[in-house]
Coordinates of C-alpha atoms in Angstrom, one line a residue:
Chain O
X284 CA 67.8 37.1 -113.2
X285 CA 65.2 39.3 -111.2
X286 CA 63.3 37.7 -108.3
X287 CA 60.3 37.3 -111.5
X288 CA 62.8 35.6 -113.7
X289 CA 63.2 33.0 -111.3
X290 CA 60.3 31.9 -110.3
X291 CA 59.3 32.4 -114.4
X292 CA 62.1 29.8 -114.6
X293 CA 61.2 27.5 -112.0
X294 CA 57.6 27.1 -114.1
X295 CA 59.2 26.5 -116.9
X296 CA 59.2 22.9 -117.2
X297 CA 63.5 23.4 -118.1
X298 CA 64.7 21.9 -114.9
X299 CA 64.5 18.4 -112.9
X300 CA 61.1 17.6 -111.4
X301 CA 61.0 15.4 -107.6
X302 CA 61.4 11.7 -109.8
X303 CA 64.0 13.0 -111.2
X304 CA 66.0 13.9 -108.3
X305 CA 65.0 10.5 -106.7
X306 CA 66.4 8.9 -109.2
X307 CA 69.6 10.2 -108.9
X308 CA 70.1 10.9 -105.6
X309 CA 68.8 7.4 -104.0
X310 CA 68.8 3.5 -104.9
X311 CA 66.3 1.2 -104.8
X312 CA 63.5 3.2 -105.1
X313 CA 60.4 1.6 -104.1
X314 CA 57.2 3.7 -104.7
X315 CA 54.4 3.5 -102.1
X316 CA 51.0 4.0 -102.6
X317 CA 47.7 5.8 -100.7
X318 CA 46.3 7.6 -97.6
X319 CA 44.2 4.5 -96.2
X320 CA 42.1 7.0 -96.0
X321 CA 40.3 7.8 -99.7
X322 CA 42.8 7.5 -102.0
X323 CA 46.5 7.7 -103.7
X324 CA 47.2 11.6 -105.0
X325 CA 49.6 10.9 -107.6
X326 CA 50.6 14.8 -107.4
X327 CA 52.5 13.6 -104.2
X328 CA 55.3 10.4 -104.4
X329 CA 56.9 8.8 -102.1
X330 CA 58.5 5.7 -100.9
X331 CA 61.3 3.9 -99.3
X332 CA 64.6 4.0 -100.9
X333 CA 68.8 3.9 -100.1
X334 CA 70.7 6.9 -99.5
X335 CA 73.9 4.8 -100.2
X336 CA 74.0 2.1 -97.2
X337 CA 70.9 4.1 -94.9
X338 CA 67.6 3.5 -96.0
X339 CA 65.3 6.7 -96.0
X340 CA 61.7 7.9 -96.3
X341 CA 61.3 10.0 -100.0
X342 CA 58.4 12.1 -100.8
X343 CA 58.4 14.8 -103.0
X344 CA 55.4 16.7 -105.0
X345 CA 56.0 15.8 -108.4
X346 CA 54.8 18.5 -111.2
X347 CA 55.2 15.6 -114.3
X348 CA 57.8 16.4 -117.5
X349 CA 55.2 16.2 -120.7
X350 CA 51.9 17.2 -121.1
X351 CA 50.7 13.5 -120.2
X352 CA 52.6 13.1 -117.3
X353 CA 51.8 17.1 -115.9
X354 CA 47.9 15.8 -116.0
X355 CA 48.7 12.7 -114.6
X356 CA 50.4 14.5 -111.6
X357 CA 47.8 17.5 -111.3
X358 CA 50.7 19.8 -112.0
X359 CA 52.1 18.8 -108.8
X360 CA 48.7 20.6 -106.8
X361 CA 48.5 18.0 -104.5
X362 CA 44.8 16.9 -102.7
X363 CA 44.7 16.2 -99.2
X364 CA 45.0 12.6 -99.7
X365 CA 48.4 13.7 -101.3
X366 CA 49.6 15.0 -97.7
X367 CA 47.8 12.5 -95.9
X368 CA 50.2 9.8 -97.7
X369 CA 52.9 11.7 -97.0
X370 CA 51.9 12.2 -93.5
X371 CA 51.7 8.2 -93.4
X372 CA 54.6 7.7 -94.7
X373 CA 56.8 10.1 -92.7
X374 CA 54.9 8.4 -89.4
X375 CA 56.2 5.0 -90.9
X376 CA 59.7 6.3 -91.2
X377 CA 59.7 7.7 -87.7
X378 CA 58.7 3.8 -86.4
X379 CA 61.5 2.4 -88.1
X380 CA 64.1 5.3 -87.5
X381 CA 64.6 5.9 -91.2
X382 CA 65.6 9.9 -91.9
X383 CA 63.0 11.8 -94.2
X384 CA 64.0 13.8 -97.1
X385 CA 61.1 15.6 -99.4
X386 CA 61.3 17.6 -102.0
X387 CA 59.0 20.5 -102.4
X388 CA 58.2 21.8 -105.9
X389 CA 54.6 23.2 -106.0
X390 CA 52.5 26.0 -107.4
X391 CA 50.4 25.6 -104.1
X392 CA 47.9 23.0 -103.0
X393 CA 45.2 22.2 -105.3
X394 CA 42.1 24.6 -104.9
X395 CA 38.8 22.6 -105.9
X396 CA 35.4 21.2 -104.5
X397 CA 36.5 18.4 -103.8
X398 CA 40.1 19.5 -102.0
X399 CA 37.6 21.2 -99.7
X400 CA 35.1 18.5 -99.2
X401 CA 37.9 16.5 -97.6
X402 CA 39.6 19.2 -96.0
X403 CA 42.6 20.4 -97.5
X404 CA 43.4 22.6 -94.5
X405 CA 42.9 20.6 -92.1
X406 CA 45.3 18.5 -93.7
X407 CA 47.9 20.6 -94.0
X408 CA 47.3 22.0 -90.6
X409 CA 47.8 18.1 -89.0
X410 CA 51.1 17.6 -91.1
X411 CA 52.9 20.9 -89.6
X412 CA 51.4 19.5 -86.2
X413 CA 52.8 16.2 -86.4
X414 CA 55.9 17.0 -88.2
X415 CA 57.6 19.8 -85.5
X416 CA 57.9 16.6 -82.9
X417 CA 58.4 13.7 -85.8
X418 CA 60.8 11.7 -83.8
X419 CA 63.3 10.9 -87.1
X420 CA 65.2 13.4 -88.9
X421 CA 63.6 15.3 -91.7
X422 CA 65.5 17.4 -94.2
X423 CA 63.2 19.4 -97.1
X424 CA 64.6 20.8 -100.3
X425 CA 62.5 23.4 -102.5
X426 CA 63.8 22.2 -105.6
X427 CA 61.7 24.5 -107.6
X428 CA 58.1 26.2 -106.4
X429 CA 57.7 26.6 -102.7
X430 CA 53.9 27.5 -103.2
X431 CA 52.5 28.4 -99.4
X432 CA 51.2 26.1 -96.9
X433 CA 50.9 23.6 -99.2
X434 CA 54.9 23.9 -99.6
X435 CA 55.1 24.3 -95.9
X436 CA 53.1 20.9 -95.3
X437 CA 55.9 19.3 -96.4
X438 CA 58.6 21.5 -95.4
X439 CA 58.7 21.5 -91.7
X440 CA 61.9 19.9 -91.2
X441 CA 65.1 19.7 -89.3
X442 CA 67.3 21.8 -92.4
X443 CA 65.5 23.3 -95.8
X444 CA 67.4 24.0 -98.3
X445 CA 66.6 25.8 -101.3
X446 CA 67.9 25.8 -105.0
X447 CA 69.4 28.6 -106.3
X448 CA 66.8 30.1 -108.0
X449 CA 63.5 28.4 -106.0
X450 CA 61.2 30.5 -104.5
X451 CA 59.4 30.0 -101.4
X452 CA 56.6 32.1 -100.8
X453 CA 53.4 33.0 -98.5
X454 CA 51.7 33.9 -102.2
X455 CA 52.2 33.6 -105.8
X456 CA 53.3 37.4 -106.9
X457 CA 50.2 37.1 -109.4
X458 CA 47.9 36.4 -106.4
X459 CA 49.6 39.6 -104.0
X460 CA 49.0 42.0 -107.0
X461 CA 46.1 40.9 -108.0
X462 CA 45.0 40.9 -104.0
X463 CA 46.8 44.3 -103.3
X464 CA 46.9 46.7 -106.1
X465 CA 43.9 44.9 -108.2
X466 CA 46.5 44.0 -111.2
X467 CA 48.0 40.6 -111.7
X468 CA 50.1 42.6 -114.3
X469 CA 52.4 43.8 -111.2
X470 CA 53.2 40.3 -110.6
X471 CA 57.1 41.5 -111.0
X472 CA 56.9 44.7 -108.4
X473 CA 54.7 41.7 -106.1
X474 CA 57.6 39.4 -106.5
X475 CA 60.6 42.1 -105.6
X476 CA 58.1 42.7 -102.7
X477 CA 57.7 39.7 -101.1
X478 CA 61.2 38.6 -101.2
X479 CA 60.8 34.7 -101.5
X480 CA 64.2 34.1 -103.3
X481 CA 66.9 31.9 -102.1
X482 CA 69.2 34.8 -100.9
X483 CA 66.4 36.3 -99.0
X484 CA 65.2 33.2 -96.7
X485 CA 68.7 32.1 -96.5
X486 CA 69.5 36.1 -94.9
X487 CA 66.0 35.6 -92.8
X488 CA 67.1 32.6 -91.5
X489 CA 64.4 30.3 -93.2
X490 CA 66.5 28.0 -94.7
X491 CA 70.4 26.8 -94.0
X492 CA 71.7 26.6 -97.1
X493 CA 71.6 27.8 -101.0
X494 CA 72.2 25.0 -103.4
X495 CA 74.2 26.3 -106.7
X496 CA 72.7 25.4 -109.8
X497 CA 74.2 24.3 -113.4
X498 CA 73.5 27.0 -115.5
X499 CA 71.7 24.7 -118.1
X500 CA 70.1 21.3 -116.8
X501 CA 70.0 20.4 -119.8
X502 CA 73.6 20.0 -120.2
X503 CA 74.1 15.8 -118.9
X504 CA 77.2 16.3 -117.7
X505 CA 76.8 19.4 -116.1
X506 CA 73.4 18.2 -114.5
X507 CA 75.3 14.8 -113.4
X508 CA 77.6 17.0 -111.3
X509 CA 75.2 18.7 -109.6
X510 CA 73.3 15.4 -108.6
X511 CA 76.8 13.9 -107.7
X512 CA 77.6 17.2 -105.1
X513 CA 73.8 17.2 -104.1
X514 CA 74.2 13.2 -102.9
X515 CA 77.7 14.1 -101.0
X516 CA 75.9 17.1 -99.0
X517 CA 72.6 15.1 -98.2
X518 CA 74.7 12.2 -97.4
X519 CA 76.8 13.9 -94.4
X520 CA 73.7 16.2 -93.4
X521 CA 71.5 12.9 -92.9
X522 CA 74.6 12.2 -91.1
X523 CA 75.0 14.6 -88.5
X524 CA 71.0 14.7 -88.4
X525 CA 71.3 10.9 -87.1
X526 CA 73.9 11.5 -84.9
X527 CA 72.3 14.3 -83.2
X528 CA 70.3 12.7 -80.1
X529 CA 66.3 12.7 -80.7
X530 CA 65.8 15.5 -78.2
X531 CA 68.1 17.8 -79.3
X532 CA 66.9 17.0 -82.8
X533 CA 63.1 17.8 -81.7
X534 CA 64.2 20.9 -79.4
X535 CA 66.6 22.6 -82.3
X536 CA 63.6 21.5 -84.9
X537 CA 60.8 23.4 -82.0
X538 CA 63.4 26.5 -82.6
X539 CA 64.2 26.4 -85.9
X540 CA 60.6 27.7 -86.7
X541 CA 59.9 29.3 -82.9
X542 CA 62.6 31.9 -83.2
X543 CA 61.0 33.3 -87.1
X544 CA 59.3 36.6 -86.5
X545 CA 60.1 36.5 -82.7
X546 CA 60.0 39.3 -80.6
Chain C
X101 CA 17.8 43.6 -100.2
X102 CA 18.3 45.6 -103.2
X103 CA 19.9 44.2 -106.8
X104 CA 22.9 47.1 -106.4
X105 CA 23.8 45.7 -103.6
X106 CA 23.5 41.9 -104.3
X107 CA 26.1 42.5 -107.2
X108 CA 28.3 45.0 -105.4
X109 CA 32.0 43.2 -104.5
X110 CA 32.6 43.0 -101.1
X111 CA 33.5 45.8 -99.2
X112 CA 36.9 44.2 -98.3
X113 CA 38.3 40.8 -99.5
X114 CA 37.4 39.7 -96.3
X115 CA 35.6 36.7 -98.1
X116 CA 31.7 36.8 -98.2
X117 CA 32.6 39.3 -95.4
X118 CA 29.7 41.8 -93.9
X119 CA 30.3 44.8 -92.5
X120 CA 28.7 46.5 -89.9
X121 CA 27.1 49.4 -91.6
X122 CA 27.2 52.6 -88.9
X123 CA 24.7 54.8 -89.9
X124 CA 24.9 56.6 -86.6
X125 CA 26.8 56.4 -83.4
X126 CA 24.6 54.1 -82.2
X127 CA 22.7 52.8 -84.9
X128 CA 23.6 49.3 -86.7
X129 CA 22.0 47.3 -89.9
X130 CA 21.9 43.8 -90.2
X131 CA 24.5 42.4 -92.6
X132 CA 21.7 39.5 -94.2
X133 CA 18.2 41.3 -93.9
X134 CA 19.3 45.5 -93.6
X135 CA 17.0 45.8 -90.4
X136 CA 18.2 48.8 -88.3
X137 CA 18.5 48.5 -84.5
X138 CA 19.9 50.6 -82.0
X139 CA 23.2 49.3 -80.5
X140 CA 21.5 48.5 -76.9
X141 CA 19.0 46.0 -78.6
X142 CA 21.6 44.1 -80.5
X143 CA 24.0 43.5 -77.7
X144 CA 21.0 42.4 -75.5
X145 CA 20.5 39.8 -78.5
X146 CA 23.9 38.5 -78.5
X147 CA 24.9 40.7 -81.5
X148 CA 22.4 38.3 -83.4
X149 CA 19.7 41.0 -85.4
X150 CA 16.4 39.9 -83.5
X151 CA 14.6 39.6 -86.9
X152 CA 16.5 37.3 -89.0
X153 CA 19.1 35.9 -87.1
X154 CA 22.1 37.3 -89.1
X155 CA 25.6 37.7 -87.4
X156 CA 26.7 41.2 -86.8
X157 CA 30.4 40.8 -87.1
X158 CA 32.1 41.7 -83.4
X159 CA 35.6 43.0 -83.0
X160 CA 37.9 41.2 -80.8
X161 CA 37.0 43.2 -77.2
X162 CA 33.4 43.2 -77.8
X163 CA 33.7 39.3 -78.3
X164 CA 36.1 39.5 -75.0
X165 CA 33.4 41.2 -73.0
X166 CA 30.7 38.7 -74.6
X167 CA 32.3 35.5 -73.5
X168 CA 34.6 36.8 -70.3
X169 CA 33.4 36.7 -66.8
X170 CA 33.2 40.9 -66.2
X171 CA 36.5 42.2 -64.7
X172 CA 38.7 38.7 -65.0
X173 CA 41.1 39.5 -68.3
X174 CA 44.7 40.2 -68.2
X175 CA 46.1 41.0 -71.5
X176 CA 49.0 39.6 -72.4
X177 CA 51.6 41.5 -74.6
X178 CA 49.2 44.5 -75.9
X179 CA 51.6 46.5 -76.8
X180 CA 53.7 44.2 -78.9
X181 CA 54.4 46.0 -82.1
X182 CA 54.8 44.9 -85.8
X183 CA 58.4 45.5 -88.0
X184 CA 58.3 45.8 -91.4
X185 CA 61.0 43.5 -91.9
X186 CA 60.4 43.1 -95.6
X187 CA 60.0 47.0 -96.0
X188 CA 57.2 46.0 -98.2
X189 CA 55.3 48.7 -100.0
X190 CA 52.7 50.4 -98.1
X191 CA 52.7 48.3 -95.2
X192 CA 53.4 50.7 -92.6
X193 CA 50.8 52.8 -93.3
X194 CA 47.9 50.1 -93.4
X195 CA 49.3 48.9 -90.0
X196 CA 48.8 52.4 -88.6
X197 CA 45.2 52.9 -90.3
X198 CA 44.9 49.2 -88.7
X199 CA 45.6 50.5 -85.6
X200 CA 43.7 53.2 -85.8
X201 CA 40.5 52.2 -86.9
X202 CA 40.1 49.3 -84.6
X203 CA 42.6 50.7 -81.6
X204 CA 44.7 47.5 -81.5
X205 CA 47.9 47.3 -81.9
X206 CA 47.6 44.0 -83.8
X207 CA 45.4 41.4 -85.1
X208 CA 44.7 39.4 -82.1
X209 CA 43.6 40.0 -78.8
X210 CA 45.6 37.4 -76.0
X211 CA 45.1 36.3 -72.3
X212 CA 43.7 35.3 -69.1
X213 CA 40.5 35.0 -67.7
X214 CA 37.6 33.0 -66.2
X215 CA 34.7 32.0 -68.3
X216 CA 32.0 30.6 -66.0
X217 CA 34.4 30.6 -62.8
X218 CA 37.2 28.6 -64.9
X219 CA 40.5 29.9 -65.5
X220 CA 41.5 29.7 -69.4
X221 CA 43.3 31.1 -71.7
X222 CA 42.1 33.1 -74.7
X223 CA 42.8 34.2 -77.8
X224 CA 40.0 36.7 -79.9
X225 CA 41.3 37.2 -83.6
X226 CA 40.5 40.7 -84.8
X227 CA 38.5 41.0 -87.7
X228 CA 39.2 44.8 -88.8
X229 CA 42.9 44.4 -88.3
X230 CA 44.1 44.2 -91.9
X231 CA 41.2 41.5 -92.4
X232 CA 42.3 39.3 -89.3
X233 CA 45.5 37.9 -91.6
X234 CA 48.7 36.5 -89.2
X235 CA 52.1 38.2 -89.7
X236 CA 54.7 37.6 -86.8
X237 CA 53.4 39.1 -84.2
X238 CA 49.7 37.6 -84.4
X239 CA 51.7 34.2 -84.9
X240 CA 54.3 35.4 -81.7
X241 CA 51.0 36.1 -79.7
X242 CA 49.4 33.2 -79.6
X243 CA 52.5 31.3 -79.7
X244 CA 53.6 33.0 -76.3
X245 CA 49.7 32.7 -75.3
X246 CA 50.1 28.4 -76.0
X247 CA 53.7 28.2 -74.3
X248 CA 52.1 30.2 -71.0
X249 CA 49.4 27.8 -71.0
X250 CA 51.3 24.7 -71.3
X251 CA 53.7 26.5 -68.4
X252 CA 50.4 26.8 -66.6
X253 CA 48.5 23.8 -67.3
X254 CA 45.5 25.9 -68.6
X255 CA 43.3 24.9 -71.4
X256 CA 42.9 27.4 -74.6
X257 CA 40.0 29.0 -76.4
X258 CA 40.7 30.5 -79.5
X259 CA 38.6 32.6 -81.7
X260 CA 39.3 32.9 -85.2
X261 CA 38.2 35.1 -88.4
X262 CA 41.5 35.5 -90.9
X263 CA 41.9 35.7 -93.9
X264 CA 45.3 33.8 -94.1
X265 CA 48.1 34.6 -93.6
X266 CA 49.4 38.3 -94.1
X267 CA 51.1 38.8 -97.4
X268 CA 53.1 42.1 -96.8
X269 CA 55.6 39.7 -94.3
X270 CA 56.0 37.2 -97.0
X271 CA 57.9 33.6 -95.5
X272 CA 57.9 35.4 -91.9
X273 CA 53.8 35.2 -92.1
X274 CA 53.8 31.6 -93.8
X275 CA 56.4 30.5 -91.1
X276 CA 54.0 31.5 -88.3
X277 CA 51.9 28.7 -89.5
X278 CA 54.4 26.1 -88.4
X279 CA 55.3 27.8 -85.6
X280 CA 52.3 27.9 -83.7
X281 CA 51.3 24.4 -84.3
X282 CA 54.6 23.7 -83.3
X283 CA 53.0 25.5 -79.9
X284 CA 49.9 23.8 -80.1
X285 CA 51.6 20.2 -80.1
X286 CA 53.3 21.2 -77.3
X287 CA 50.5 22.0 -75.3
X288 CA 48.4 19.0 -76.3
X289 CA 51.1 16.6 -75.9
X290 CA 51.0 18.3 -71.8
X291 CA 47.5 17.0 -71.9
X292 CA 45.9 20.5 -71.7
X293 CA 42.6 21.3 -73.3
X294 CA 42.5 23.9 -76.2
X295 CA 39.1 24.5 -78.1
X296 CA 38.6 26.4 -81.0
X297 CA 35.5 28.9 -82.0
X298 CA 35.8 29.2 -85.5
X299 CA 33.9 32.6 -87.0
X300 CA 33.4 34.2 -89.8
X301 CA 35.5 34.0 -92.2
X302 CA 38.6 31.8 -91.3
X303 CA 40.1 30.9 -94.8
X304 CA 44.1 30.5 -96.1
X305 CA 46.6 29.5 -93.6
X306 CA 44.7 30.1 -90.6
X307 CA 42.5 27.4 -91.1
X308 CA 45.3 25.5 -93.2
X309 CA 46.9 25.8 -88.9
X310 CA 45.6 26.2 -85.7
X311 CA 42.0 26.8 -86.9
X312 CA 41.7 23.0 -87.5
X313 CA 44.0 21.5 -84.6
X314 CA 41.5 22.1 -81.5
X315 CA 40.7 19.0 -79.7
X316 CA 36.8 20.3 -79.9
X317 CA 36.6 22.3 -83.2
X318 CA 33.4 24.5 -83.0
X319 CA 31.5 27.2 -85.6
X320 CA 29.2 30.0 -85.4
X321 CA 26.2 29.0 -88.2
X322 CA 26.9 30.1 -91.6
X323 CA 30.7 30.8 -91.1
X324 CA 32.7 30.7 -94.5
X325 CA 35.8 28.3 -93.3
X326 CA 38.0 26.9 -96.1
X327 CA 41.4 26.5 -97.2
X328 CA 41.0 28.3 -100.4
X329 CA 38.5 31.2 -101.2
X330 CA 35.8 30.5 -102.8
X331 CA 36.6 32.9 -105.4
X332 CA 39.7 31.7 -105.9
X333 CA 38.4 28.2 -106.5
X334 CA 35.4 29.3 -108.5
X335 CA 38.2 30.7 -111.0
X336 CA 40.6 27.7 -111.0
X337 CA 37.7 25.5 -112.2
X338 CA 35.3 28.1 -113.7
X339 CA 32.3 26.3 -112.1
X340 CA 29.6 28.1 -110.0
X341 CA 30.4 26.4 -106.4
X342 CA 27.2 24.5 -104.6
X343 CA 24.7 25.9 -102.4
X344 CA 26.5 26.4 -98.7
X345 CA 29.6 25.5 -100.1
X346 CA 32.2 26.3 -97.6
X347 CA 29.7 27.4 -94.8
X348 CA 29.5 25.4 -91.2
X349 CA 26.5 23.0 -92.0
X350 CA 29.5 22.1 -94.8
X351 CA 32.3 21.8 -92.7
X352 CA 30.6 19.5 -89.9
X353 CA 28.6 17.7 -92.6
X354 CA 32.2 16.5 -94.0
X355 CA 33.1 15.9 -90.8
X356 CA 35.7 18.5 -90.0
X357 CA 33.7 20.2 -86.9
X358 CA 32.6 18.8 -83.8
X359 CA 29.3 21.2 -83.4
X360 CA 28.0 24.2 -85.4
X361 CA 26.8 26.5 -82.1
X362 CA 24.6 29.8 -81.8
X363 CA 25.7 32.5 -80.7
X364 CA 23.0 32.3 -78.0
X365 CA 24.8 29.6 -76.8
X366 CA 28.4 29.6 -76.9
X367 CA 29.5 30.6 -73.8
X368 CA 27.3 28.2 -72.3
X369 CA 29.0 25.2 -74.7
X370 CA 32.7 26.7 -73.7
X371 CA 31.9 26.3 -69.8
X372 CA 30.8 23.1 -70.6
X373 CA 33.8 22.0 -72.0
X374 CA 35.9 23.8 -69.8
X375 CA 34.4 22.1 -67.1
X376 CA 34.6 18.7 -68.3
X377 CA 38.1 18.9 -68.8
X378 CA 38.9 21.4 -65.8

């Protein structure tokens, strides 16, 4: 597949959504609910749940599976409220020394009125602020669309890891050609251009590691493995996250993102 | 103002941007009303037009000189240079018209200086630099500029106009969101004093960062500020957007500025607050 291809693929509505992996990956999922601040953004879910005998912090942006459910979740554009919650919750999972795992699979955060009457910015802006010294581990997985800073809001961990054929990127490849050379139509030349594959971050030091995908997730079996190899590798990495004193955690996390574009 | 021009797209996607029209050398037209001044008359007003009150927009030095005690900047890193890591297309070449047109090297201006007698540290977003957006090295400037002034114990003004960040460095431009909060945190959590001057326009991932994480969070009247522009929104939901949508009176209205402050009057509000929390 092009770099097009892919992110064509990760739209397509053919592949797990963030319930889905929760499901899988954790037990005992228990959802919670709202910002305590306006409201609950049901493009955004998250809770507490087992990752088998450690209890964790989940959130992940949920895009919805049929047409019901994609309304339902705004097609996983969350508000601000969305990242507040999650913001919430990840400060409740630092006070009880539970690990954080989200999962990012987003278009981009929602652009509307109202996103801007409560400040979707500055929302975003206070999650990558209060996220770099989070004093719990955080691990982030683009399972699908890393749309922009509303990706990023959620993404400012301790290890990212991307799916095979994620993208993660600064701008949709519609928006770039439609910004740079006046024709959404290049949105394949856009998307070789701005590089936001898998291989890519992984070679620019963005992310730590490439998750292989099944070919078809719609094959059970096939799709069963992958959530079975998925649980092994978040299991140990929560792991060595925990073991890894809360300084060196928060100085390693401080350079993980200080050394990108350094000079 | 005349119809042609009411309909005309912006010069630049600089969002509801206005450029400063040079008709000669030394001759300038006010972006809102088209009043023509010589340059001596408009610096002497603050760069306000002394008819309407319309904002000529001000390159990064010009705004240095405006708000600096004369003769007290050190620049920091000037001649730190861009890579075209992602060999995008056409990149190199707008960085070099970049450079040439505004004779910076990069999109931000960074330092030291007194502002009414107190030492701070400053950082003056460039507006003509490939529309103000962050890539690395705008993100690696003012990162360096907040790790000096924890280091230092200094507090921070920070100027912004941007729109976002800058798409020809891909993740490397997103990443320098994160990374200079990550800065910012740092230098807050030392206790040290960092207030921003947001101007027009800061949209995309500048305001979706450090835009929005002073501890005072100030605007020039009738700034655009937003997450999304308002293009972009008025497309997603194919709605005409309210009156002052976007603008200052907005932003503080919804609570997400401390004060809305004249240009008149800025430097006098940032030696106020440097002084309270010298």
């Amino acid at each position: 597949m092009t770099i097009f291809e892919k992110i064509q693929y990760t739209r397509s509505g053919k592949r797990p959504t963030a319930s889905a992996y929760i499901n899988a990956l954790f037990t005992d999922f228990t959802e919670l609910h709202g910002d305590r601040r306006f409201g609950d953004d049901s493009a955004v879910i998250g809770g507490i749940a087992m990752l088998r005998d450690t209890p964790v912090t989940v959130i992940g942006i949920e895009k919805g599976t049929d047409t019901n459910d994609k309304i339902q979740h705004n097609f996983g554009q969350a508000n601000p409220e969305g990242y507040r919650k999650a913001l919430r919750l990840m400060k409740q999972a630092e006070k009880f020394h539970r690990p954080v795992i989200t999962f990012v699979d987003t278009a981009g955060a929602y652009c509307g009125i109202g996103a801007e009457e409560r400040g979707q910015g500055s929302a975003i802006a206070e999650n990558l602020y209060e996220m770099i010294t989070l004093q719990t581990p955080v691990l982030s997985i683009v399972i699908g669309e890393g749309g922009s800073g509303g990706a990023l809001a959620l993404a400012v961990a301790d290890t990212v890891w991307m799916l095979e054929n994620a993208y993660y990127s600064v701008v949709s490849p519609e928006g770039c050609a439609s910004i740079l050379w006046k024709d959404s139509a290049k949105a394949d030349q856009a998307a070789a251009a701005l590089k936001p594959d898998a291989q890519n971050l992984y070679d620019l030091g963005v992310i730590e590691k490439i998750i292989p995908e099944p070919a078809d997730f719609s094959a059970d079996a096939e799709k069963e493995q992958f959530f079975s190899s998925l649980e092994k590798e978040l299991t140990a990495e929560i792991r060595r996250l925990q073991e890894t004193s809360s300084d060196t955690l928060l100085a390693n996390r401080y350079e993980k993102f200080r050394k990108v574009g350094r000079i | 103002m005349d119809l042609k021009a009411l309909f005309k797209k912006a010069g630049n996607t600089l969002e509801g941007g206005v450029r400063i029209v040079k008709k000669r050398s030394s001759t300038l037209s006010c972006p809102r009303c088209g009043s023509e001044y010589d340059k001596d008359s408009v610096l002497k007003n603050h760069w306000a037009c002394p008819r309407c009150g319309g904002y000529f927009r001000m390159s990064a030095r010009r705004r240095l000189r405006f708000l600096c005690d004369a003769d007290t900047f050190r620049e920091f890193d000037k001649d730190l240079a861009t890579k075209d890591i992602l060999e995008f297309p056409g990149y190199p070449e707008k960085l070099s018209k970049s450079a040439e047109k505004c004779g910076q090297k990069e999109g931000v201006l960074c330092g030291v200086c007194k502002i009414g007698g107190y030492d701070t540290c400053i950082f003056i977003m460039e507006p003509d630099f490939m529309m103000g957006s962050m890539g690395s090295v705008v993100g690696e400037k003012i990162t360096r500029l907040f790790e000096y002034a924890t280091e230092h114990s200094l507090p921070v003004v920070g100027c912004t106009v941007s729109g976002g960040a800058r798409m020809q460095e891909g993740i490397v431009s997103l990443m320098q969101m994160a990374k200079v909060s990550g800065a910012v945190k740092r230098h807050s959590d030392s206790g040290n004093f960092y207030l921003t001057v947001i101007t027009n326009p800061t949209t995309g991932g500048v305001t979706a960062s450090f835009a929005m994480l002073g501890d005072v969070i100030i605007a020039e009247p009738g700034a655009l500020i937003g997450f999304a522009g308002p293009r972009v929104i008025e497309q997603t939901i194919r709605q005409n957007l309210p009156k002052g949508f976007q603008r200052s009176d907005f932003l503080l209205s919804h609570g997400f500025l401390d004060a809305v402050v004249p240009r008149q009057e800025l430097k006098d509000f940032i030696i106020k607050m440097l002084r309270i929390h010298a």
